[in-house]
PDB file of C-alpha atoms in Angstrom:
ATOM      1  CA  PRO A   1     -91.645 -19.710 -49.849  1.00  0.00           C
ATOM      2  CA  PRO A   2     -88.269 -18.129 -48.978  1.00  0.00           C
ATOM      3  CA  ILE A   3     -86.108 -19.901 -46.420  1.00  0.00           C
ATOM      4  CA  ASP A   4     -86.163 -18.359 -42.945  1.00  0.00           C
ATOM      5  CA  GLN A   5     -82.432 -18.132 -42.245  1.00  0.00           C
ATOM      6  CA  ASN A   6     -82.984 -17.184 -38.602  1.00  0.00           C
ATOM      7  CA  HIS A   7     -84.789 -20.508 -38.119  1.00  0.00           C
ATOM      8  CA  TYR A   8     -81.638 -22.432 -39.012  1.00  0.00           C
ATOM      9  CA  LYS A   9     -79.269 -20.041 -37.207  1.00  0.00           C
ATOM     10  CA  ASN A  10     -81.183 -20.561 -33.970  1.00  0.00           C
ATOM     11  CA  ILE A  11     -81.037 -24.351 -34.288  1.00  0.00           C
ATOM     12  CA  ASN A  12     -77.341 -24.349 -35.136  1.00  0.00           C
ATOM     13  CA  LYS A  13     -76.535 -21.961 -32.285  1.00  0.00           C
ATOM     14  CA  ARG A  14     -78.353 -24.207 -29.816  1.00  0.00           C
ATOM     15  CA  SER A  15     -76.496 -27.265 -31.099  1.00  0.00           C
ATOM     16  CA  GLU A  16     -73.125 -25.570 -30.702  1.00  0.00           C
ATOM     17  CA  THR A  17     -73.687 -24.420 -27.110  1.00  0.00           C
ATOM     18  CA  ASN A  18     -75.586 -27.316 -25.494  1.00  0.00           C
ATOM     19  CA  ILE A  19     -74.068 -30.556 -24.260  1.00  0.00           C
ATOM     20  CA  MET A  20     -75.370 -33.646 -26.055  1.00  0.00           C
ATOM     21  CA  ALA A  21     -77.288 -36.186 -24.001  1.00  0.00           C
ATOM     22  CA  LYS A  22     -75.444 -39.357 -23.116  1.00  0.00           C
ATOM     23  CA  SER A  23     -75.269 -41.651 -26.142  1.00  0.00           C
ATOM     24  CA  VAL A  24     -77.567 -44.644 -25.891  1.00  0.00           C
ATOM     25  CA  ILE A  25     -76.378 -48.171 -26.713  1.00  0.00           C
ATOM     26  CA  THR A  26     -78.977 -50.322 -28.473  1.00  0.00           C
ATOM     27  CA  VAL A  27     -78.578 -54.087 -28.843  1.00  0.00           C
ATOM     28  CA  VAL A  28     -80.550 -56.273 -31.250  1.00  0.00           C
ATOM     29  CA  LYS A  29     -79.985 -59.977 -31.744  1.00  0.00           C
ATOM     30  CA  SER A  30     -81.048 -63.257 -33.266  1.00  0.00           C
ATOM     31  CA  ASN A  31     -80.383 -66.630 -31.677  1.00  0.00           C
ATOM     32  CA  LYS A  32     -76.908 -66.695 -33.269  1.00  0.00           C
ATOM     33  CA  HIS A  33     -75.857 -63.099 -33.800  1.00  0.00           C
ATOM     34  CA  GLU A  34     -75.826 -59.792 -31.939  1.00  0.00           C
ATOM     35  CA  VAL A  35     -75.570 -56.234 -33.288  1.00  0.00           C
ATOM     36  CA  THR A  36     -74.672 -53.216 -31.158  1.00  0.00           C
ATOM     37  CA  ILE A  37     -75.767 -49.761 -32.313  1.00  0.00           C
ATOM     38  CA  SER A  38     -74.174 -46.652 -30.821  1.00  0.00           C
ATOM     39  CA  ARG A  39     -72.321 -43.519 -31.845  1.00  0.00           C
ATOM     40  CA  ASP A  40     -69.026 -45.073 -30.752  1.00  0.00           C
ATOM     41  CA  GLU A  41     -69.428 -48.140 -32.958  1.00  0.00           C
ATOM     42  CA  SER A  42     -69.311 -48.290 -36.750  1.00  0.00           C
ATOM     43  CA  ILE A  43     -72.519 -47.324 -38.512  1.00  0.00           C
ATOM     44  CA  VAL A  44     -74.927 -50.253 -38.799  1.00  0.00           C
ATOM     45  CA  ILE A  45     -76.537 -50.766 -42.197  1.00  0.00           C
ATOM     46  CA  ILE A  46     -80.097 -52.106 -42.239  1.00  0.00           C
ATOM     47  CA  GLY A  47     -80.662 -53.755 -45.626  1.00  0.00           C
ATOM     48  CA  GLU A  48     -83.906 -52.629 -47.260  1.00  0.00           C
ATOM     49  CA  ARG A  49     -84.258 -54.957 -50.259  1.00  0.00           C
ATOM     50  CA  ILE A  50     -86.559 -57.651 -48.847  1.00  0.00           C
ATOM     51  CA  ASN A  51     -89.610 -55.554 -49.621  1.00  0.00           C
ATOM     52  CA  PRO A  52     -92.166 -56.261 -52.359  1.00  0.00           C
ATOM     53  CA  THR A  53     -93.161 -52.596 -52.725  1.00  0.00           C
ATOM     54  CA  GLY A  54     -92.299 -51.510 -56.248  1.00  0.00           C
ATOM     55  CA  ARG A  55     -90.614 -54.836 -57.058  1.00  0.00           C
ATOM     56  CA  SER A  56     -92.828 -56.698 -59.511  1.00  0.00           C
ATOM     57  CA  ALA A  57     -90.556 -59.750 -59.762  1.00  0.00           C
ATOM     58  CA  LEU A  58     -90.562 -60.234 -56.005  1.00  0.00           C
ATOM     59  CA  GLN A  59     -94.310 -59.714 -55.814  1.00  0.00           C
ATOM     60  CA  LYS A  60     -94.828 -62.350 -58.496  1.00  0.00           C
ATOM     61  CA  GLU A  61     -92.640 -64.861 -56.658  1.00  0.00           C
ATOM     62  CA  LEU A  62     -94.310 -64.280 -53.296  1.00  0.00           C
ATOM     63  CA  LYS A  63     -97.768 -64.690 -54.827  1.00  0.00           C
ATOM     64  CA  ALA A  64     -96.591 -67.997 -56.275  1.00  0.00           C
ATOM     65  CA  GLY A  65     -95.285 -69.126 -52.885  1.00  0.00           C
ATOM     66  CA  LYS A  66     -91.658 -68.888 -53.987  1.00  0.00           C
ATOM     67  CA  PHE A  67     -88.840 -67.255 -52.039  1.00  0.00           C
ATOM     68  CA  ASP A  68     -85.755 -67.482 -54.259  1.00  0.00           C
ATOM     69  CA  ILE A  69     -85.341 -63.689 -54.485  1.00  0.00           C
ATOM     70  CA  VAL A  70     -85.852 -63.311 -50.737  1.00  0.00           C
ATOM     71  CA  ARG A  71     -83.124 -65.856 -50.045  1.00  0.00           C
ATOM     72  CA  ARG A  72     -80.693 -64.343 -52.584  1.00  0.00           C
ATOM     73  CA  ASP A  73     -81.266 -60.814 -51.332  1.00  0.00           C
ATOM     74  CA  ALA A  74     -80.710 -61.881 -47.731  1.00  0.00           C
ATOM     75  CA  VAL A  75     -77.299 -63.387 -48.490  1.00  0.00           C
ATOM     76  CA  ALA A  76     -76.235 -60.647 -50.918  1.00  0.00           C
ATOM     77  CA  GLN A  77     -77.036 -57.815 -48.505  1.00  0.00           C
ATOM     78  CA  LEU A  78     -75.117 -59.383 -45.634  1.00  0.00           C
ATOM     79  CA  GLU A  79     -72.123 -60.003 -47.882  1.00  0.00           C
ATOM     80  CA  ALA A  80     -72.269 -56.367 -49.056  1.00  0.00           C
ATOM     81  CA  GLY A  81     -72.131 -54.961 -45.525  1.00  0.00           C
ATOM     82  CA  ALA A  82     -75.602 -55.067 -43.972  1.00  0.00           C
ATOM     83  CA  SER A  83     -75.775 -56.097 -40.312  1.00  0.00           C
ATOM     84  CA  ILE A  84     -79.583 -56.181 -40.001  1.00  0.00           C
ATOM     85  CA  LEU A  85     -82.134 -57.233 -42.613  1.00  0.00           C
ATOM     86  CA  ASP A  86     -85.455 -55.423 -42.903  1.00  0.00           C
ATOM     87  CA  ILE A  87     -88.268 -57.840 -43.842  1.00  0.00           C
ATOM     88  CA  ASN A  88     -91.392 -56.240 -45.278  1.00  0.00           C
ATOM     89  CA  SER A  89     -94.365 -58.539 -45.859  1.00  0.00           C
ATOM     90  CA  GLY A  90     -96.701 -55.913 -47.313  1.00  0.00           C
ATOM     91  CA  LEU A  91     -98.019 -57.866 -50.292  1.00  0.00           C
ATOM     92  CA  PRO A  92    -101.540 -56.819 -51.380  1.00  0.00           C
ATOM     93  CA  ARG A  93    -104.268 -59.406 -50.723  1.00  0.00           C
ATOM     94  CA  ALA A  94    -101.814 -61.793 -49.058  1.00  0.00           C
ATOM     95  CA  ASP A  95    -102.224 -63.633 -45.768  1.00  0.00           C
ATOM     96  CA  GLU A  96     -99.674 -61.288 -44.276  1.00  0.00           C
ATOM     97  CA  PRO A  97     -99.199 -62.958 -40.862  1.00  0.00           C
ATOM     98  CA  ALA A  98     -98.400 -66.281 -42.564  1.00  0.00           C
ATOM     99  CA  LEU A  99     -96.246 -64.551 -45.180  1.00  0.00           C
ATOM    100  CA  MET A 100     -94.228 -62.687 -42.561  1.00  0.00           C
ATOM    101  CA  VAL A 101     -93.427 -65.901 -40.685  1.00  0.00           C
ATOM    102  CA  GLN A 102     -92.467 -67.727 -43.871  1.00  0.00           C
ATOM    103  CA  MET A 103     -90.228 -64.885 -45.026  1.00  0.00           C
ATOM    104  CA  ILE A 104     -88.448 -64.940 -41.662  1.00  0.00           C
ATOM    105  CA  LYS A 105     -87.951 -68.713 -41.959  1.00  0.00           C
ATOM    106  CA  GLU A 106     -86.520 -68.379 -45.470  1.00  0.00           C
ATOM    107  CA  VAL A 107     -84.109 -65.616 -44.433  1.00  0.00           C
ATOM    108  CA  GLN A 108     -82.972 -67.531 -41.360  1.00  0.00           C
ATOM    109  CA  ASP A 109     -82.322 -70.653 -43.404  1.00  0.00           C
ATOM    110  CA  ALA A 110     -80.530 -68.881 -46.249  1.00  0.00           C
ATOM    111  CA  ALA A 111     -78.391 -66.518 -44.196  1.00  0.00           C
ATOM    112  CA  ASP A 112     -77.564 -68.338 -40.938  1.00  0.00           C
ATOM    113  CA  ASP A 113     -80.179 -66.686 -38.703  1.00  0.00           C
ATOM    114  CA  PRO A 114     -79.344 -62.972 -39.159  1.00  0.00           C
ATOM    115  CA  VAL A 115     -80.652 -60.145 -37.002  1.00  0.00           C
ATOM    116  CA  ILE A 116     -83.871 -58.799 -38.530  1.00  0.00           C
ATOM    117  CA  CYS A 117     -86.197 -55.828 -38.516  1.00  0.00           C
ATOM    118  CA  LEU A 118     -89.901 -56.675 -38.812  1.00  0.00           C
ATOM    119  CA  ASP A 119     -91.427 -54.140 -41.194  1.00  0.00           C
ATOM    120  CA  THR A 120     -95.208 -54.129 -41.423  1.00  0.00           C
ATOM    121  CA  ALA A 121     -98.228 -51.909 -40.780  1.00  0.00           C
ATOM    122  CA  ASN A 122    -100.305 -55.037 -40.124  1.00  0.00           C
ATOM    123  CA  VAL A 123    -100.430 -55.568 -36.352  1.00  0.00           C
ATOM    124  CA  LYS A 124    -101.442 -59.222 -36.728  1.00  0.00           C
ATOM    125  CA  ALA A 125     -98.483 -59.846 -39.036  1.00  0.00           C
ATOM    126  CA  LEU A 126     -96.211 -58.089 -36.572  1.00  0.00           C
ATOM    127  CA  GLU A 127     -97.451 -60.197 -33.682  1.00  0.00           C
ATOM    128  CA  ALA A 128     -97.069 -63.408 -35.696  1.00  0.00           C
ATOM    129  CA  GLY A 129     -93.518 -62.473 -36.660  1.00  0.00           C
ATOM    130  CA  LEU A 130     -92.566 -61.596 -33.096  1.00  0.00           C
ATOM    131  CA  LYS A 131     -94.071 -64.785 -31.717  1.00  0.00           C
ATOM    132  CA  TYR A 132     -92.072 -66.886 -34.175  1.00  0.00           C
ATOM    133  CA  TYR A 133     -88.775 -64.956 -34.079  1.00  0.00           C
ATOM    134  CA  CYS A 134     -88.439 -64.083 -30.394  1.00  0.00           C
ATOM    135  CA  LYS A 135     -87.351 -67.465 -29.160  1.00  0.00           C
ATOM    136  CA  ASP A 136     -84.456 -68.165 -26.813  1.00  0.00           C
ATOM    137  CA  GLY A 137     -83.649 -64.490 -26.296  1.00  0.00           C
ATOM    138  CA  ALA A 138     -83.869 -63.156 -29.866  1.00  0.00           C
ATOM    139  CA  LYS A 139     -84.521 -59.406 -29.962  1.00  0.00           C
ATOM    140  CA  PRO A 140     -85.539 -57.868 -33.310  1.00  0.00           C
ATOM    141  CA  MET A 141     -86.223 -54.326 -34.411  1.00  0.00           C
ATOM    142  CA  ILE A 142     -89.764 -53.300 -35.306  1.00  0.00           C
ATOM    143  CA  ASN A 143     -90.462 -50.852 -38.107  1.00  0.00           C
ATOM    144  CA  SER A 144     -92.428 -48.926 -36.848  1.00  0.00           C
ATOM    145  CA  VAL A 145     -94.660 -46.716 -34.666  1.00  0.00           C
ATOM    146  CA  THR A 146     -95.740 -43.077 -35.105  1.00  0.00           C
ATOM    147  CA  ALA A 147     -96.798 -40.374 -32.648  1.00  0.00           C
ATOM    148  CA  GLU A 148    -100.453 -41.020 -33.499  1.00  0.00           C
ATOM    149  CA  GLY A 149    -102.421 -42.344 -30.531  1.00  0.00           C
ATOM    150  CA  LYS A 150    -103.835 -45.262 -32.521  1.00  0.00           C
ATOM    151  CA  SER A 151    -100.380 -46.420 -33.576  1.00  0.00           C
ATOM    152  CA  LEU A 152     -98.898 -46.116 -30.090  1.00  0.00           C
ATOM    153  CA  LYS A 153    -101.784 -48.057 -28.565  1.00  0.00           C
ATOM    154  CA  ALA A 154    -101.528 -50.885 -31.098  1.00  0.00           C
ATOM    155  CA  VAL A 155     -97.751 -51.354 -31.313  1.00  0.00           C
ATOM    156  CA  LEU A 156     -96.147 -50.419 -27.989  1.00  0.00           C
ATOM    157  CA  PRO A 157     -97.754 -53.277 -26.003  1.00  0.00           C
ATOM    158  CA  LEU A 158     -96.139 -55.763 -28.420  1.00  0.00           C
ATOM    159  CA  VAL A 159     -92.789 -54.005 -28.094  1.00  0.00           C
ATOM    160  CA  LYS A 160     -93.041 -54.314 -24.330  1.00  0.00           C
ATOM    161  CA  GLU A 161     -94.220 -57.946 -24.378  1.00  0.00           C
ATOM    162  CA  TYR A 162     -91.425 -59.192 -26.635  1.00  0.00           C
ATOM    163  CA  GLY A 163     -88.650 -56.841 -25.499  1.00  0.00           C
ATOM    164  CA  ALA A 164     -88.064 -55.642 -29.047  1.00  0.00           C
ATOM    165  CA  VAL A 165     -86.441 -52.437 -30.304  1.00  0.00           C
ATOM    166  CA  ILE A 166     -88.945 -50.021 -31.813  1.00  0.00           C
ATOM    167  CA  ILE A 167     -88.330 -47.513 -34.593  1.00  0.00           C
ATOM    168  CA  GLY A 168     -90.328 -44.369 -33.891  1.00  0.00           C
ATOM    169  CA  LEU A 169     -91.305 -42.303 -36.926  1.00  0.00           C
ATOM    170  CA  CYS A 170     -91.458 -38.541 -36.357  1.00  0.00           C
ATOM    171  CA  SER A 171     -94.893 -38.279 -37.954  1.00  0.00           C
ATOM    172  CA  GLY A 172     -98.154 -37.549 -36.187  1.00  0.00           C
ATOM    173  CA  ASP A 173    -101.813 -36.848 -36.820  1.00  0.00           C
ATOM    174  CA  ASP A 174    -100.890 -34.264 -39.464  1.00  0.00           C
ATOM    175  CA  GLY A 175     -98.430 -36.506 -41.300  1.00  0.00           C
ATOM    176  CA  ILE A 176     -94.717 -35.758 -41.699  1.00  0.00           C
ATOM    177  CA  PRO A 177     -93.805 -32.362 -40.225  1.00  0.00           C
ATOM    178  CA  LYS A 178     -91.802 -29.972 -42.371  1.00  0.00           C
ATOM    179  CA  THR A 179     -89.788 -28.505 -39.501  1.00  0.00           C
ATOM    180  CA  ALA A 180     -87.224 -29.991 -37.159  1.00  0.00           C
ATOM    181  CA  GLU A 181     -89.007 -28.588 -34.114  1.00  0.00           C
ATOM    182  CA  LYS A 182     -92.246 -30.405 -34.911  1.00  0.00           C
ATOM    183  CA  ARG A 183     -90.354 -33.646 -35.498  1.00  0.00           C
ATOM    184  CA  LEU A 184     -88.781 -33.234 -32.076  1.00  0.00           C
ATOM    185  CA  LYS A 185     -92.254 -32.696 -30.600  1.00  0.00           C
ATOM    186  CA  ASN A 186     -93.498 -35.950 -32.151  1.00  0.00           C
ATOM    187  CA  THR A 187     -90.385 -37.691 -30.836  1.00  0.00           C
ATOM    188  CA  ASP A 188     -91.269 -36.391 -27.368  1.00  0.00           C
ATOM    189  CA  THR A 189     -94.698 -38.014 -27.699  1.00  0.00           C
ATOM    190  CA  ILE A 190     -93.287 -41.380 -28.795  1.00  0.00           C
ATOM    191  CA  ILE A 191     -90.553 -41.555 -26.178  1.00  0.00           C
ATOM    192  CA  GLU A 192     -92.814 -40.402 -23.342  1.00  0.00           C
ATOM    193  CA  ALA A 193     -95.434 -43.022 -24.255  1.00  0.00           C
ATOM    194  CA  ALA A 194     -92.812 -45.775 -24.512  1.00  0.00           C
ATOM    195  CA  LEU A 195     -91.117 -44.907 -21.226  1.00  0.00           C
ATOM    196  CA  LYS A 196     -94.484 -44.733 -19.481  1.00  0.00           C
ATOM    197  CA  MET A 197     -95.145 -48.292 -20.630  1.00  0.00           C
ATOM    198  CA  GLY A 198     -91.799 -49.463 -19.264  1.00  0.00           C
ATOM    199  CA  ILE A 199     -89.923 -49.665 -22.576  1.00  0.00           C
ATOM    200  CA  PRO A 200     -86.318 -48.577 -21.865  1.00  0.00           C
ATOM    201  CA  ILE A 201     -84.766 -45.716 -23.805  1.00  0.00           C
ATOM    202  CA  GLU A 202     -82.157 -48.047 -25.312  1.00  0.00           C
ATOM    203  CA  ASN A 203     -84.974 -49.937 -27.067  1.00  0.00           C
ATOM    204  CA  ILE A 204     -86.117 -46.810 -28.910  1.00  0.00           C
ATOM    205  CA  VAL A 205     -84.607 -45.753 -32.244  1.00  0.00           C
ATOM    206  CA  ILE A 206     -85.908 -42.631 -33.999  1.00  0.00           C
ATOM    207  CA  ASP A 207     -86.498 -42.116 -37.727  1.00  0.00           C
ATOM    208  CA  CYS A 208     -86.551 -38.405 -38.575  1.00  0.00           C
ATOM    209  CA  LEU A 209     -88.354 -39.155 -41.858  1.00  0.00           C
ATOM    210  CA  ILE A 210     -86.613 -37.871 -44.941  1.00  0.00           C
ATOM    211  CA  LEU A 211     -88.594 -35.962 -47.559  1.00  0.00           C
ATOM    212  CA  THR A 212     -87.309 -35.696 -51.107  1.00  0.00           C
ATOM    213  CA  LEU A 213     -85.227 -32.737 -52.199  1.00  0.00           C
ATOM    214  CA  GLY A 214     -87.168 -32.819 -55.448  1.00  0.00           C
ATOM    215  CA  VAL A 215     -90.182 -31.438 -53.580  1.00  0.00           C
ATOM    216  CA  SER A 216     -88.561 -29.407 -50.816  1.00  0.00           C
ATOM    217  CA  GLY A 217     -85.171 -27.736 -51.102  1.00  0.00           C
ATOM    218  CA  GLU A 218     -84.907 -27.675 -47.299  1.00  0.00           C
ATOM    219  CA  ALA A 219     -85.646 -31.392 -46.855  1.00  0.00           C
ATOM    220  CA  ALA A 220     -82.071 -32.459 -46.118  1.00  0.00           C
ATOM    221  CA  LEU A 221     -81.300 -29.525 -43.819  1.00  0.00           C
ATOM    222  CA  GLU A 222     -84.517 -29.976 -41.824  1.00  0.00           C
ATOM    223  CA  ALA A 223     -83.847 -33.699 -41.415  1.00  0.00           C
ATOM    224  CA  MET A 224     -80.277 -33.130 -40.251  1.00  0.00           C
ATOM    225  CA  ASN A 225     -81.380 -30.426 -37.835  1.00  0.00           C
ATOM    226  CA  ALA A 226     -84.017 -32.824 -36.480  1.00  0.00           C
ATOM    227  CA  ILE A 227     -81.330 -35.473 -35.949  1.00  0.00           C
ATOM    228  CA  ASP A 228     -79.181 -32.890 -34.190  1.00  0.00           C
ATOM    229  CA  MET A 229     -81.985 -31.815 -31.847  1.00  0.00           C
ATOM    230  CA  ILE A 230     -83.194 -35.344 -31.023  1.00  0.00           C
ATOM    231  CA  VAL A 231     -79.698 -36.672 -30.333  1.00  0.00           C
ATOM    232  CA  GLU A 232     -78.918 -33.608 -28.247  1.00  0.00           C
ATOM    233  CA  LYS A 233     -82.019 -34.122 -26.083  1.00  0.00           C
ATOM    234  CA  TYR A 234     -82.249 -37.906 -25.810  1.00  0.00           C
ATOM    235  CA  GLY A 235     -79.010 -39.480 -27.082  1.00  0.00           C
ATOM    236  CA  VAL A 236     -81.007 -42.171 -28.887  1.00  0.00           C
ATOM    237  CA  ASN A 237     -79.881 -43.940 -32.036  1.00  0.00           C
ATOM    238  CA  ILE A 238     -81.104 -42.604 -35.360  1.00  0.00           C
ATOM    239  CA  THR A 239     -82.247 -44.382 -38.520  1.00  0.00           C
ATOM    240  CA  MET A 240     -83.811 -43.220 -41.779  1.00  0.00           C
ATOM    241  CA  GLY A 241     -84.944 -44.494 -45.147  1.00  0.00           C
ATOM    242  CA  ALA A 242     -82.016 -42.755 -46.780  1.00  0.00           C
ATOM    243  CA  SER A 243     -82.953 -43.125 -50.456  1.00  0.00           C
ATOM    244  CA  ASN A 244     -86.065 -40.964 -50.028  1.00  0.00           C
ATOM    245  CA  ILE A 245     -83.861 -37.876 -50.161  1.00  0.00           C
ATOM    246  CA  SER A 246     -83.019 -38.422 -53.843  1.00  0.00           C
ATOM    247  CA  PHE A 247     -86.359 -39.719 -55.147  1.00  0.00           C
ATOM    248  CA  GLY A 248     -87.136 -38.323 -58.600  1.00  0.00           C
ATOM    249  CA  LEU A 249     -83.670 -36.811 -59.040  1.00  0.00           C
ATOM    250  CA  PRO A 250     -80.690 -37.890 -61.193  1.00  0.00           C
ATOM    251  CA  ALA A 251     -77.540 -39.497 -59.757  1.00  0.00           C
ATOM    252  CA  ARG A 252     -79.566 -40.901 -56.879  1.00  0.00           C
ATOM    253  CA  GLU A 253     -76.876 -43.158 -55.463  1.00  0.00           C
ATOM    254  CA  GLN A 254     -74.347 -40.344 -55.264  1.00  0.00           C
ATOM    255  CA  LEU A 255     -76.775 -37.858 -53.715  1.00  0.00           C
ATOM    256  CA  THR A 256     -78.043 -40.389 -51.180  1.00  0.00           C
ATOM    257  CA  SER A 257     -74.542 -41.418 -50.148  1.00  0.00           C
ATOM    258  CA  PHE A 258     -73.370 -37.835 -49.571  1.00  0.00           C
ATOM    259  CA  PHE A 259     -76.460 -37.103 -47.506  1.00  0.00           C
ATOM    260  CA  MET A 260     -75.946 -40.219 -45.411  1.00  0.00           C
ATOM    261  CA  ALA A 261     -72.338 -39.269 -44.669  1.00  0.00           C
ATOM    262  CA  MET A 262     -73.369 -35.743 -43.649  1.00  0.00           C
ATOM    263  CA  SER A 263     -76.139 -37.146 -41.455  1.00  0.00           C
ATOM    264  CA  ALA A 264     -73.637 -39.425 -39.741  1.00  0.00           C
ATOM    265  CA  VAL A 265     -71.896 -36.298 -38.436  1.00  0.00           C
ATOM    266  CA  LYS A 266     -75.186 -35.232 -36.826  1.00  0.00           C
ATOM    267  CA  GLY A 267     -75.833 -38.636 -35.251  1.00  0.00           C
ATOM    268  CA  LEU A 268     -77.160 -41.116 -37.818  1.00  0.00           C
ATOM    269  CA  THR A 269     -76.200 -44.592 -36.574  1.00  0.00           C
ATOM    270  CA  CYS A 270     -78.276 -47.187 -38.460  1.00  0.00           C
ATOM    271  CA  PRO A 271     -79.630 -46.119 -41.869  1.00  0.00           C
ATOM    272  CA  ILE A 272     -82.083 -48.253 -43.809  1.00  0.00           C
ATOM    273  CA  CYS A 273     -80.583 -48.439 -47.277  1.00  0.00           C
ATOM    274  CA  ASN A 274     -79.550 -50.711 -50.122  1.00  0.00           C
ATOM    275  CA  PRO A 275     -76.100 -52.176 -49.369  1.00  0.00           C
ATOM    276  CA  LEU A 276     -75.865 -53.367 -52.971  1.00  0.00           C
ATOM    277  CA  LYS A 277     -75.359 -49.702 -53.885  1.00  0.00           C
ATOM    278  CA  LYS A 278     -71.576 -49.600 -53.527  1.00  0.00           C
ATOM    279  CA  GLN A 279     -71.334 -45.831 -53.213  1.00  0.00           C
ATOM    280  CA  GLU A 280     -73.604 -45.866 -50.157  1.00  0.00           C
ATOM    281  CA  VAL A 281     -71.509 -48.513 -48.420  1.00  0.00           C
ATOM    282  CA  ILE A 282     -68.333 -46.579 -49.231  1.00  0.00           C
ATOM    283  CA  ALA A 283     -69.874 -43.389 -47.822  1.00  0.00           C
ATOM    284  CA  MET A 284     -70.786 -45.069 -44.540  1.00  0.00           C
ATOM    285  CA  ASN A 285     -67.341 -46.586 -44.146  1.00  0.00           C
ATOM    286  CA  ALA A 286     -65.752 -43.223 -44.972  1.00  0.00           C
ATOM    287  CA  ALA A 287     -67.912 -41.649 -42.255  1.00  0.00           C
ATOM    288  CA  ASN A 288     -66.786 -44.348 -39.815  1.00  0.00           C
ATOM    289  CA  ILE A 289     -63.094 -43.703 -40.355  1.00  0.00           C
ATOM    290  CA  CYS A 290     -63.403 -39.896 -40.449  1.00  0.00           C
ATOM    291  CA  LEU A 291     -65.498 -39.810 -37.260  1.00  0.00           C
ATOM    292  CA  GLY A 292     -63.043 -42.024 -35.403  1.00  0.00           C
ATOM    293  CA  LYS A 293     -65.470 -44.915 -34.924  1.00  0.00           C
ATOM    294  CA  LYS A 294     -64.235 -48.140 -33.375  1.00  0.00           C
ATOM    295  CA  LYS A 295     -62.664 -50.394 -36.014  1.00  0.00           C
ATOM    296  CA  GLY A 296     -63.173 -47.609 -38.569  1.00  0.00           C
ATOM    297  CA  VAL A 297     -59.766 -48.077 -40.174  1.00  0.00           C
ATOM    298  CA  MET A 298     -60.007 -51.859 -40.320  1.00  0.00           C
ATOM    299  CA  ASN A 299     -63.535 -51.724 -41.745  1.00  0.00           C
ATOM    300  CA  TRP A 300     -62.401 -49.228 -44.384  1.00  0.00           C
ATOM    301  CA  ILE A 301     -59.564 -51.518 -45.464  1.00  0.00           C
ATOM    302  CA  LYS A 302     -61.832 -54.575 -45.423  1.00  0.00           C
ATOM    303  CA  THR A 303     -64.576 -52.859 -47.438  1.00  0.00           C
ATOM    304  CA  SER A 304     -62.136 -51.377 -49.964  1.00  0.00           C
ATOM    305  CA  ARG A 305     -60.601 -54.779 -50.618  1.00  0.00           C
ATOM    306  CA  ALA A 306     -64.020 -56.439 -50.900  1.00  0.00           C
ATOM    307  CA  LEU A 307     -65.117 -53.850 -53.454  1.00  0.00           C
ATOM    308  CA  GLY A 308     -61.829 -54.051 -55.368  1.00  0.00           C
ATOM    309  CA  ILE A 309     -60.918 -50.409 -54.702  1.00  0.00           C
ATOM    310  CA  ASP A 310     -57.212 -49.538 -54.514  1.00  0.00           C
TER     311      ASP A 310
END
């Protein structure tokens, strides 16, 4: 269907005239390390590679009780610029609670106890991971909860109990909304439910859910408008699975990196991406320096030297 230009004009007009909500500062930490996420600080990269989905070699290793790839990916992502490591234990027919705990142990041992994001749809695996990881003040991220009542009821009590940071996905009973307004409405549901339970706003990060441009030509614009509206209303930090935008298209790394940089202008603060993709790391550091982030210049110099770019 044709694009409704008035729809976008109205959103952009509102964004230009309204004052943004106060920016929220989110802190996540392990026993040894702490990461601060805010619009004043440099963009935080959440490394996505410790995930067996679509990775046959990793699946084979995990089924065999081996964790060499997990350990290598943990170290490599941190060296490439990730500050938080997403750990997904979604291996078919596995004892996922036990697998989640073991994957956390392997990552901690290999990479000096980094800050992590527990990524699982299995509530028992999530609880097992939280119980093991949240010792002596550790505070992980949790990926994730949706606006569906069943999801909120299952996950938010664990977030409250362990003091974790929750990623709220802007999807609801009807799946991923196509419009920015409906994503804002689902965000309202998530944040209201979390606050009602006593979870502070700084422990809520929102994922606007990126659809692929290969299916919808408005996917990027709708996502960025959703970021704009959510940040304007709540000031919360924003994440996204950035590579979804380029799925099925050529030059994926380039397209993803440009989209991430543009989203940073709207309020993206902690994308979930692959830090081994050099162009994506460069794009985030370019956004840092151009947006006047703290340590933006120093991080740009440091990253350029590490990547061998003159």
